[in-house]
Coordinates of C-alpha atoms in Angstrom, one line a residue:
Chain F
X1 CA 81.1 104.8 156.9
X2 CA 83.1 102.4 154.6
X3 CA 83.7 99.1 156.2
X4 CA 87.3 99.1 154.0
X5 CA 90.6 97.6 154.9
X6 CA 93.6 98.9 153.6
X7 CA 95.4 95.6 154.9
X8 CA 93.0 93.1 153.0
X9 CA 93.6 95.4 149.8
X10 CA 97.3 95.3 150.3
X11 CA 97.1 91.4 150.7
X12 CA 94.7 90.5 147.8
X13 CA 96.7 93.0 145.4
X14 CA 99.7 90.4 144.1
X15 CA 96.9 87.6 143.6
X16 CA 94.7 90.3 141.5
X17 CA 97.7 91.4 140.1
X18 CA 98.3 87.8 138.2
X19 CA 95.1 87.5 137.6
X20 CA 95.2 90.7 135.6
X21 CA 97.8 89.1 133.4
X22 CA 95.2 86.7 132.9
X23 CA 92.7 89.1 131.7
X24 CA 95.5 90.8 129.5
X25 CA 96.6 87.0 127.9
X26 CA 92.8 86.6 126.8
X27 CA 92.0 89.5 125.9
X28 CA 95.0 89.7 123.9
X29 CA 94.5 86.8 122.2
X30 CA 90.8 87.1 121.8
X31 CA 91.4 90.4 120.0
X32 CA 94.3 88.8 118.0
X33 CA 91.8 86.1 116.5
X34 CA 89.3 89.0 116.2
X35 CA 91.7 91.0 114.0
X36 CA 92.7 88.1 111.7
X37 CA 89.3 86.5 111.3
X38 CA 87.5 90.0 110.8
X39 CA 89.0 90.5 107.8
X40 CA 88.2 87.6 106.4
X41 CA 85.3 87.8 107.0
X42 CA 85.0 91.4 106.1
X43 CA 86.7 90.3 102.4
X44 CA 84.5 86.9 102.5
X45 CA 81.8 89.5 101.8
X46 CA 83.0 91.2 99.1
X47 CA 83.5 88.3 97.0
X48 CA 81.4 88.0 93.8
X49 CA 80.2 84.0 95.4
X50 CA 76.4 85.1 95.9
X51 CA 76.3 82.0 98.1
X52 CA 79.4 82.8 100.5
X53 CA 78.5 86.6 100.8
X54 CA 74.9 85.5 101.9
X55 CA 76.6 82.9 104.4
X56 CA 79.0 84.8 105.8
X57 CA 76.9 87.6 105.8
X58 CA 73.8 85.9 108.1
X59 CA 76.6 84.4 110.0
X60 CA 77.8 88.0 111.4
X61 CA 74.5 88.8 111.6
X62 CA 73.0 86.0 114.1
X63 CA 76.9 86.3 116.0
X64 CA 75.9 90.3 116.0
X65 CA 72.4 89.5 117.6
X66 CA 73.3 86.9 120.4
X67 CA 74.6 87.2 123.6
X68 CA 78.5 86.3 124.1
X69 CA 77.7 84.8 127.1
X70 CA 75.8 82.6 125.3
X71 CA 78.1 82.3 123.3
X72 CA 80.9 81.3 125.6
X73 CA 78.8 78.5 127.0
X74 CA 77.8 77.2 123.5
X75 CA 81.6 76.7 122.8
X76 CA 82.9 75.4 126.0
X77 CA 79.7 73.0 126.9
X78 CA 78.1 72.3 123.6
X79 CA 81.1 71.6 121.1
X80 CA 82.0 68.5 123.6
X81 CA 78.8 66.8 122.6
X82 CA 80.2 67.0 118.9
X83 CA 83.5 65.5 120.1
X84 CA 85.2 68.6 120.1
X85 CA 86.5 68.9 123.6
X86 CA 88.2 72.1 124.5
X87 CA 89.8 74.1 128.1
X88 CA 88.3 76.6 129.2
X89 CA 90.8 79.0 128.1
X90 CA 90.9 78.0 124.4
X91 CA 86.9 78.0 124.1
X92 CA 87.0 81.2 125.7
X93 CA 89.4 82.6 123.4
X94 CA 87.8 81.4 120.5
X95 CA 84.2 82.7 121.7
X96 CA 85.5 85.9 122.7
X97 CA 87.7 86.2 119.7
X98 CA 85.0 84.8 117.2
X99 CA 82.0 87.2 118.6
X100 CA 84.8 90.1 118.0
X101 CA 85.9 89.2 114.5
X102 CA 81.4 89.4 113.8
X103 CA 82.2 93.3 115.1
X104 CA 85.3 94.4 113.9
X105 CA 84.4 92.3 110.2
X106 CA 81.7 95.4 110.4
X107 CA 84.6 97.8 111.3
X108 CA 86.5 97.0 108.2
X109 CA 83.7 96.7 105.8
X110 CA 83.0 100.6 106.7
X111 CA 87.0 101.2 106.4
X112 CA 87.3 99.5 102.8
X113 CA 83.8 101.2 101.8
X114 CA 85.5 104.8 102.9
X115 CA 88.0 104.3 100.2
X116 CA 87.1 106.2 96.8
X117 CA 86.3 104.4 94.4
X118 CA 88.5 106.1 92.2
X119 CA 91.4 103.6 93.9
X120 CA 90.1 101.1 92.6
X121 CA 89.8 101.9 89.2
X122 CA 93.6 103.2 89.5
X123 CA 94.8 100.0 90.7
X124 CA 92.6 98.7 87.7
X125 CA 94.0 101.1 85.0
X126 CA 97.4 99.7 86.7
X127 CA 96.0 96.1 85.8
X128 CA 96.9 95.4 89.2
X129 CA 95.4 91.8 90.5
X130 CA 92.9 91.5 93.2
X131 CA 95.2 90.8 96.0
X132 CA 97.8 93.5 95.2
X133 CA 94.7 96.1 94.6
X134 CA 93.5 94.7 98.5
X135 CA 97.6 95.0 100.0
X136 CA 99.2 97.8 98.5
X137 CA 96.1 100.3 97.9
X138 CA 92.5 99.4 99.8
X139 CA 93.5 98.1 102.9
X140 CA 96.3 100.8 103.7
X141 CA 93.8 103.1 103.3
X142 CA 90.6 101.5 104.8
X143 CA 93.1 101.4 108.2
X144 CA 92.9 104.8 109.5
X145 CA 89.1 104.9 109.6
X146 CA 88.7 101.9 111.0
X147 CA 91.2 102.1 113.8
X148 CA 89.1 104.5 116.0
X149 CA 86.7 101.4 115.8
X150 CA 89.3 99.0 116.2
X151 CA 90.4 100.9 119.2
X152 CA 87.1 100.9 120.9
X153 CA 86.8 97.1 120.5
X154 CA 90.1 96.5 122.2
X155 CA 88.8 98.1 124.9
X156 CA 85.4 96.2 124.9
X157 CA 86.9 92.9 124.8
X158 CA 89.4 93.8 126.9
X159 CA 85.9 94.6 129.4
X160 CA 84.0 91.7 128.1
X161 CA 86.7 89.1 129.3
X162 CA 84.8 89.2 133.2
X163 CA 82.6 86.6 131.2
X164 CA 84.8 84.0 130.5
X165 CA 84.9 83.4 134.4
X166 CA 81.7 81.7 134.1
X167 CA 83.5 78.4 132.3
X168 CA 86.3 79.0 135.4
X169 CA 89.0 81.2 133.2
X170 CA 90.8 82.7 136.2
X171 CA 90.8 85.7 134.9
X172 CA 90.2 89.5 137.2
X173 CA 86.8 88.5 137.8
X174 CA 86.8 85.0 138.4
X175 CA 90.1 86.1 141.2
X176 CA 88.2 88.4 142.7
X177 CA 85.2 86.3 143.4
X178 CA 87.1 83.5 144.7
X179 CA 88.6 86.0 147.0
X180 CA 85.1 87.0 148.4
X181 CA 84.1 83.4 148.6
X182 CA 87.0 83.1 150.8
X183 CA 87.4 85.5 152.8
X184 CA 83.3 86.8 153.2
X185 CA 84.7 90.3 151.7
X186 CA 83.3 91.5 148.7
X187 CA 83.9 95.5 148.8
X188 CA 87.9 95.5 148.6
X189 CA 88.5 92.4 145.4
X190 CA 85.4 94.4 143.4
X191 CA 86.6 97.5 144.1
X192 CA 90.5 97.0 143.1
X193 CA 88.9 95.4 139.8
X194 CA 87.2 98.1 138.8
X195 CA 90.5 100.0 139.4
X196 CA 92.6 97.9 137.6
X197 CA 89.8 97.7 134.7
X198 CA 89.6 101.7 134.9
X199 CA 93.5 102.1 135.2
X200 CA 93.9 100.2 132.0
X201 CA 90.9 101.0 130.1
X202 CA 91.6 105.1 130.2
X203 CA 95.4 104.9 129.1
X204 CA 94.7 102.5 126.3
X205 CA 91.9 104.4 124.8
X206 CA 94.4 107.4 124.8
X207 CA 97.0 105.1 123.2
X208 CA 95.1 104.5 120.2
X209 CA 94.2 107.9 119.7
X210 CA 98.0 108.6 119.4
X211 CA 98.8 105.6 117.5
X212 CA 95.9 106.5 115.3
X213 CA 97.8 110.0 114.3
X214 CA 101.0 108.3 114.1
X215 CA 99.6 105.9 111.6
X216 CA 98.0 108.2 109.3
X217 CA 101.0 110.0 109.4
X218 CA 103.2 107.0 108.8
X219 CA 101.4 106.5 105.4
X220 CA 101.4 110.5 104.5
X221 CA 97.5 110.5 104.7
X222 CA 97.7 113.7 106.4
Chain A
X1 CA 72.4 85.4 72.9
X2 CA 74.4 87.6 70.5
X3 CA 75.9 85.9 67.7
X4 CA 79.4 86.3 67.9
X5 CA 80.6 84.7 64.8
X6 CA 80.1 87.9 62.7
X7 CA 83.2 89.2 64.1
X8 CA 86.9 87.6 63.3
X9 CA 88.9 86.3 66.4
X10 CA 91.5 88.7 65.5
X11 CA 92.4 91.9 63.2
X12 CA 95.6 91.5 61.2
X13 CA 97.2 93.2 58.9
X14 CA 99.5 96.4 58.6
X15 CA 96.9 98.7 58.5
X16 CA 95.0 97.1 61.4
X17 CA 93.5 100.1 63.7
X18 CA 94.9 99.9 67.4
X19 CA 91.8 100.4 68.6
X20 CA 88.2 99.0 67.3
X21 CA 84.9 99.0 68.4
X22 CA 82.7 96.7 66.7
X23 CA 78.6 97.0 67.1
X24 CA 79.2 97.9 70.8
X25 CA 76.4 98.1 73.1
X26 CA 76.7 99.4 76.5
X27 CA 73.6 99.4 79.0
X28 CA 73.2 100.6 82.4
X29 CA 70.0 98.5 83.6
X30 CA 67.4 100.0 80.8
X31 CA 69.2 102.9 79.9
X32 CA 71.6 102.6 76.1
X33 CA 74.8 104.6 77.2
X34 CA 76.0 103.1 73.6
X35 CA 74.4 101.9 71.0
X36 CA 75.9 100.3 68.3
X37 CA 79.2 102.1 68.3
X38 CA 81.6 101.4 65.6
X39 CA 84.7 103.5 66.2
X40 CA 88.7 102.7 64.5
X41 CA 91.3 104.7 65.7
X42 CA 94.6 104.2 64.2
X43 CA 97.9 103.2 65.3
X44 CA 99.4 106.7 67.1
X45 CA 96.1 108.7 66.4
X46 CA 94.7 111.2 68.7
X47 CA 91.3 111.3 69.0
X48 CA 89.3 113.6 70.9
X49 CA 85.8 112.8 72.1
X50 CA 83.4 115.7 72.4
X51 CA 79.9 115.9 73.3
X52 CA 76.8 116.7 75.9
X53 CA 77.3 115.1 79.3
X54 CA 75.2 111.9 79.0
X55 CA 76.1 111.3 75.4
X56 CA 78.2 108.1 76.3
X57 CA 81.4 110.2 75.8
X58 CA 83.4 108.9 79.0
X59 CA 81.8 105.3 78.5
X60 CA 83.9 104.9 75.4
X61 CA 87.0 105.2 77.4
X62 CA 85.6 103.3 80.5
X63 CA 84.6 100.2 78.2
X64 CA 88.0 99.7 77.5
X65 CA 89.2 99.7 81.0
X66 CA 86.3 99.1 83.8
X67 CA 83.6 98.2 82.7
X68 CA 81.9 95.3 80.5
X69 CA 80.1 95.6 77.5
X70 CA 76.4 93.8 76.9
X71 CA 77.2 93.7 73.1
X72 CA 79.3 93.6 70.2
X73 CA 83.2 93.1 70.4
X74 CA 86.1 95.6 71.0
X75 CA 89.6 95.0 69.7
X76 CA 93.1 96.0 70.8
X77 CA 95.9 95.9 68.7
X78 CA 94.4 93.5 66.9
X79 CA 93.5 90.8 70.2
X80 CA 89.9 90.9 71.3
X81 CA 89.8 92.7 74.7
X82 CA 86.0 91.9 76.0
X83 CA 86.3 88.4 74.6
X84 CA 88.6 85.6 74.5
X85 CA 89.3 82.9 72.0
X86 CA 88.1 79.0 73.4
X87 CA 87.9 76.7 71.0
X88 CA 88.1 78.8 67.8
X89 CA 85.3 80.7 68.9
X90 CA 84.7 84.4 70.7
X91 CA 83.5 83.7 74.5
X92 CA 83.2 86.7 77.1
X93 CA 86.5 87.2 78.5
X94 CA 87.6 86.3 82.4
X95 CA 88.5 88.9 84.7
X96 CA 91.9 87.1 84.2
X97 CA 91.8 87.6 80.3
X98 CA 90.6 91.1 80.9
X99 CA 93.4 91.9 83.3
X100 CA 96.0 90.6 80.7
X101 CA 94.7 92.1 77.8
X102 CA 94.2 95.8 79.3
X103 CA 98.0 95.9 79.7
X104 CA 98.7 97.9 76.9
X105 CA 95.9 100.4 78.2
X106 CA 97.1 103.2 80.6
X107 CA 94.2 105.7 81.9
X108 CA 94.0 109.1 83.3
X109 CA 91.3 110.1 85.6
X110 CA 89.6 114.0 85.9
X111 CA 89.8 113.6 89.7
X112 CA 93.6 112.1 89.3
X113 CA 93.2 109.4 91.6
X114 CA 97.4 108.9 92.7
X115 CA 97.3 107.1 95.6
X116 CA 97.4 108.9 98.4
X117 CA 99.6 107.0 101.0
X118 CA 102.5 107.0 98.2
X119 CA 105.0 109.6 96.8
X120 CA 104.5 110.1 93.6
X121 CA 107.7 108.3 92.4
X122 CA 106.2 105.5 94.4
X123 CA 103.0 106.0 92.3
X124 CA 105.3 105.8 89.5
X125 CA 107.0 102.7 90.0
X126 CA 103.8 100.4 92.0
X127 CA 102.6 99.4 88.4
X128 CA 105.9 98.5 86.6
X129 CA 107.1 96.4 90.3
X130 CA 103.9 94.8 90.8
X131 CA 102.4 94.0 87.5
X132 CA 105.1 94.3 85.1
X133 CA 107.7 92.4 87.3
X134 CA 110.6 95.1 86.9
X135 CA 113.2 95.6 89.7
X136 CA 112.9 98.6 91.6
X137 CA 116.3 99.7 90.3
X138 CA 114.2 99.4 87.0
X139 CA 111.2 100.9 87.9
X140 CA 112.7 103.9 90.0
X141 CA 114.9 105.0 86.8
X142 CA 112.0 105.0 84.8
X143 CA 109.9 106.7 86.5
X144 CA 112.1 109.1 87.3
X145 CA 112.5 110.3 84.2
X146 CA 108.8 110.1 83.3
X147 CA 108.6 112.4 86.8
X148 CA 111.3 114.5 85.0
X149 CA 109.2 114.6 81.4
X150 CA 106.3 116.4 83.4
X151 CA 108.5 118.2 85.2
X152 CA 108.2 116.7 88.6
X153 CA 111.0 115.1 89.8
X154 CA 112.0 117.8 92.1
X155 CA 108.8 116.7 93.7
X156 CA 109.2 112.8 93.8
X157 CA 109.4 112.5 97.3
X158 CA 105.9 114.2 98.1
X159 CA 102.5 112.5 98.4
X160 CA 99.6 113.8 96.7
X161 CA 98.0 115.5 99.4
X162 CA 101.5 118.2 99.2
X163 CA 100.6 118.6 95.3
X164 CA 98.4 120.8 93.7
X165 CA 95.8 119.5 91.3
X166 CA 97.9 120.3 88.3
X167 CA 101.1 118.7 89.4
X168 CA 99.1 115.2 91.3
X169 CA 97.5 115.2 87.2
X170 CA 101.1 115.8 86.2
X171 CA 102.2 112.7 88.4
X172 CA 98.8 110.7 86.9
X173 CA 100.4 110.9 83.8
X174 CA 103.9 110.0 84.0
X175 CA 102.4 106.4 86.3
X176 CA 100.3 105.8 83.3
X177 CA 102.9 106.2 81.2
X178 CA 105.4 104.0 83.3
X179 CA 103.4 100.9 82.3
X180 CA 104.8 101.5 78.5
X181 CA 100.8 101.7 77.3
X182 CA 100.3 101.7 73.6
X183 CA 97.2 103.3 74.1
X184 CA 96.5 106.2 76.7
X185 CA 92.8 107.6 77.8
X186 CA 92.2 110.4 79.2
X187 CA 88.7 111.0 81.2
X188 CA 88.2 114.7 81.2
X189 CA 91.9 115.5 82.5
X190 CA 91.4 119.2 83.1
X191 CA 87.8 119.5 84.3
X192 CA 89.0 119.3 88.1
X193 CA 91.7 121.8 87.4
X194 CA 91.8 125.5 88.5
X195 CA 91.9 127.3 85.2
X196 CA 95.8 128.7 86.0
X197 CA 97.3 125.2 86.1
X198 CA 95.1 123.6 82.8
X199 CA 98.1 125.2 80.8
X200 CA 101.1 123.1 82.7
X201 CA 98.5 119.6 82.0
X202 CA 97.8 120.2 78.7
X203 CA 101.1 121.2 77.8
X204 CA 102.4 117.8 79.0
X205 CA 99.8 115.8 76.5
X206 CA 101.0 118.2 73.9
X207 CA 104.5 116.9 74.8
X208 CA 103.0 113.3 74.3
X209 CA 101.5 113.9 71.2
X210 CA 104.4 115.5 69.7
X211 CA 107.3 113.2 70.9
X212 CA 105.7 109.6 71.5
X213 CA 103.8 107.6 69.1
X214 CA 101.1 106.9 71.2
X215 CA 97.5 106.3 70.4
X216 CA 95.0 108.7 72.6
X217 CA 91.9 109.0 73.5
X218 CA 90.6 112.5 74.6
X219 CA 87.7 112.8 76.7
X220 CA 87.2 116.8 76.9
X221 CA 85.0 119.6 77.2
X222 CA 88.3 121.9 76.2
X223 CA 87.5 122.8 72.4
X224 CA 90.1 124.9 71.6
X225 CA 92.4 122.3 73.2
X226 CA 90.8 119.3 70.8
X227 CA 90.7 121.8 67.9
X228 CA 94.5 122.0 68.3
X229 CA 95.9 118.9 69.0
X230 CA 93.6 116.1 67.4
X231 CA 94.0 114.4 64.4
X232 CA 90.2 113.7 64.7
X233 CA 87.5 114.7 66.6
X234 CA 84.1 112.8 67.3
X235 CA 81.1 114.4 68.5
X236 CA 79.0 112.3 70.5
X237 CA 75.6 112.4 70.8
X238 CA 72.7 109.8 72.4
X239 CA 75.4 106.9 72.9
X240 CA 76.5 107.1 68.9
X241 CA 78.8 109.6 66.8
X242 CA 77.0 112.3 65.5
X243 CA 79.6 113.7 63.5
X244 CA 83.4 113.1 63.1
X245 CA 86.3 114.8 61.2
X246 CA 89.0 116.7 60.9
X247 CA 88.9 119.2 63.6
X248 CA 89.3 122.1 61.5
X249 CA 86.2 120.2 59.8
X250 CA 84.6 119.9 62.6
X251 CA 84.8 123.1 64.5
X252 CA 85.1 125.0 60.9
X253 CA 82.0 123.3 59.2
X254 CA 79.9 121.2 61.0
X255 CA 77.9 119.9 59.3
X256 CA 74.8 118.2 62.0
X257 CA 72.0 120.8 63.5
X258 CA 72.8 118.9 67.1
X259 CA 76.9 119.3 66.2
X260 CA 76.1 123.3 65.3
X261 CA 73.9 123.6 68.7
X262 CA 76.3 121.7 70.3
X263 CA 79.1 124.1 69.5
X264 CA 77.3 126.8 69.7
X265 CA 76.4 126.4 72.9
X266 CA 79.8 125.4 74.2
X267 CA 80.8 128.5 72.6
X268 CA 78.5 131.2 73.9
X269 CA 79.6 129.2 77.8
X270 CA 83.2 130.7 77.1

């Protein structure tokens, strides 16, 4: 039936194997862009600036409603016709990181929503400033609910990085087809990269479950 | 645009009230919550604020901490609260002025509002540490024995989801009280409460009343409470007082139909 070779696995598996570092580096780093610059723009939108809000708003909107691929390409082959010259592995980072912030800005706007507004007019009878009210009250609590979403988007940029292959980031995807190019075998590199995505994938998700009890816990919200 | 030069930039004097409201207005969109309210309340007075829900009764309190007003001015301890002075003249105040001059203002809620990811010594000392700058050596030893005043500091250590409503109101207090407030509102403090545990609260604001010169105001729908306590009691009634006094005046001989219905009605609920 299968035409597989065990041998051609075995041989192919170290050179996937770095290749999945690759994956983890950009996905890692995509995500930690993501995390930082979804807040900000998550709090950019809760400013009272009218004209900011309704920026930064439309900007996670139209990020929200295009393709990354797009995306991806727009950074890495655009952005040099404005000067801006990038690698492949820093445009991809930045797409992948920027298209996630757009999500997870959405993921902490429903976390600081979730928290009562009776908080804030604690930290207000407290005369507590902005920032402190944010750090020491809203966000602490606006964590828990979000990190189930959080969680999910690890996982989908973690799944999404496959895309950066098409500006040549030699990430799982961009191994495995070089492999098939080389060797005229296709079935063992795609099916060891759907392994390696599944073998990573399943535990994670599970992970974040865990660390999602542990932190609600942690801050005596249960 | 309202013409603020009818009221002074300040209130001095000895006799100065700690609290004033001066021709306040208070509108949500079209609706008048408050309409012209004019309300002293002296230096270490407790006043208690009675009335039908939707007679502006909680929006007296939340004027002075949360919310802005559309008209007329309101004084603190003499200082304008909603407005500031620039250039010898009353402007709206800044969130910063606002922030600054509610200092002196400490606030209990009816659905408590401790924070939840905090013990309630924590509670306790994240206003004194963060806005008032104390150490937490500073902030710890007061608190604890603001825990201990309400009888709580066997329970310092737990968060608010361990407490029952009486003791997390309990807890409310005493961090309200950690700021050193001059004036304290209270928003319907026992309407959240199980009827066997309004005691413990109330007997803590008795304690207040009795051993701190504090200047309160009561929101409540506990008569007998307000009857016993208060030095006066306002009735409110479609955003403006109806009728104030005395509470044995008040409860004893009212003197307005919509005071007598009012009572009445509260009475025949018991």
């Amino acid at each position: 039936m299968f035409d597989w070779k065990w041998d051609f696995a075995f041989e192919i598996l170290p050179r996937l194997g770095w290749a999945t570092l690759n994956t983890l580096m950009a996905a890692g780093g995509g995500y930690a862009i993501a995390i930082v610059l979804g807040l900000v723009l998550a709090l950019a939108q809760r400013t009272p600036l009218r004209l900011l809000t309704f920026v930064v708003r439309e900007f996670v909107e139209f990020i929200r409603s295009t393709p990354l691929v797009l995306q991806i390409f727009f950074v890495f082959y655009v952005a040099p016709q404005f000067g801006i010259r990038l690698s492949p592995w820093t445009s991809g980072m930045i797409a992948i990181g920027l298209h996630y912030a757009a999500y997870l800005s959405e993921v902490y706007r429903g976390g600081i929503e979730s928290v009562p507004k009776g908080q804030w007019e604690a930290c207000r009878s407290l005369s507590m400033s902005t920032r402190d009210t944010y750090v020491r009250v809203i966000i602490p609590q606006a964590l828990p609910p979000a990190l189930a979403g959080m969680g999910n988007y690890l996982v989908g940029i973690f799944k999404d990085t496959p895309m950066l292959s098409v500006i040549g980031v030699a990430e799982l995807m961009h191994a495995a087809n070089a492999i098939g190019s080389e060797h005229y075998r296709f079935l063992e590199p795609y099916t060891l990269v759907g392994l390696i995505f599944l073998a990573i994938s399943l535990p994670s998700a599970a992970l974040i479950r865990v660390f999602e009890t542990w932190v609600r816990k942690k801050l005596g919200l249960s | 645009m309202e013409d603020l030069s009818q009221f002074p930039l300040e209130l001095d004097g000895a006799d100065r009230p700690m609290v004033s409201f001066r021709k306040v207005t208070k509108r949500y969109g079209s609706l008048t919550v408050l309409d012209n309210l004019d309300l002293d309340v002296a230096e270490g007075e407790m006043v208690s604020i009675i009335g039908p829900s939707g007679s502006g009764k909680t929006t007296v309190l939340r004027m002075l901490m949360l919310e802005r007003i559309q008209g007329g001015v309101i004084y603190v301890d003499g200082q304008p609260l909603t407005h500031e002075v620039r250039d010898g003249a009353l402007v709206p105040a800044s969130e910063r002025y606002l922030r600054r001059a509610r200092e002196p203002i400490g606030m209990c809620f009816q659905h408590f509002n401790l924070f939840p990811h905090m013990t309630a010594l924590q509670n306790c000392m994240e206003g004194p540490v963060q806005v008032l700058g104390l150490s937490r050596q500073e902030a710890r030893a007061r608190s604890e024995e603001l825990l201990d005043m309400v009888g709580l500091i066997d329970k310092k250590d737990q968060h608010p989801s361990r407490l029952s409503g009486g003791q997390q109101q309990r807890v409310a207090i005493a961090r309200a009280l950690a700021m050193r407030p001059k004036v304290m509102l209270l928003d319907e403090v026992t309407s959240a409460l199980d009827p066997e545990v309004i005691g413990e609260v109330t007997e803590v604001i008795r304690k207040l009343v009795r051993e701190h010169r504090l200047t309160i105001m009561m929101v409540t729908h506990q008569m007998g409470f307000a009857a016993d306590i208060s030095d006066r009691v306002c009735f409110f009634y479609g955003g403006r007082i109806e009728e104030q006094g005395p509470p044995s005046e008040l409860f004893g001989n009212p003197q307005k139909d919509r005071t007598r219905q009012f009572l009445s009605a509260v009475k025949s609920a018991d």
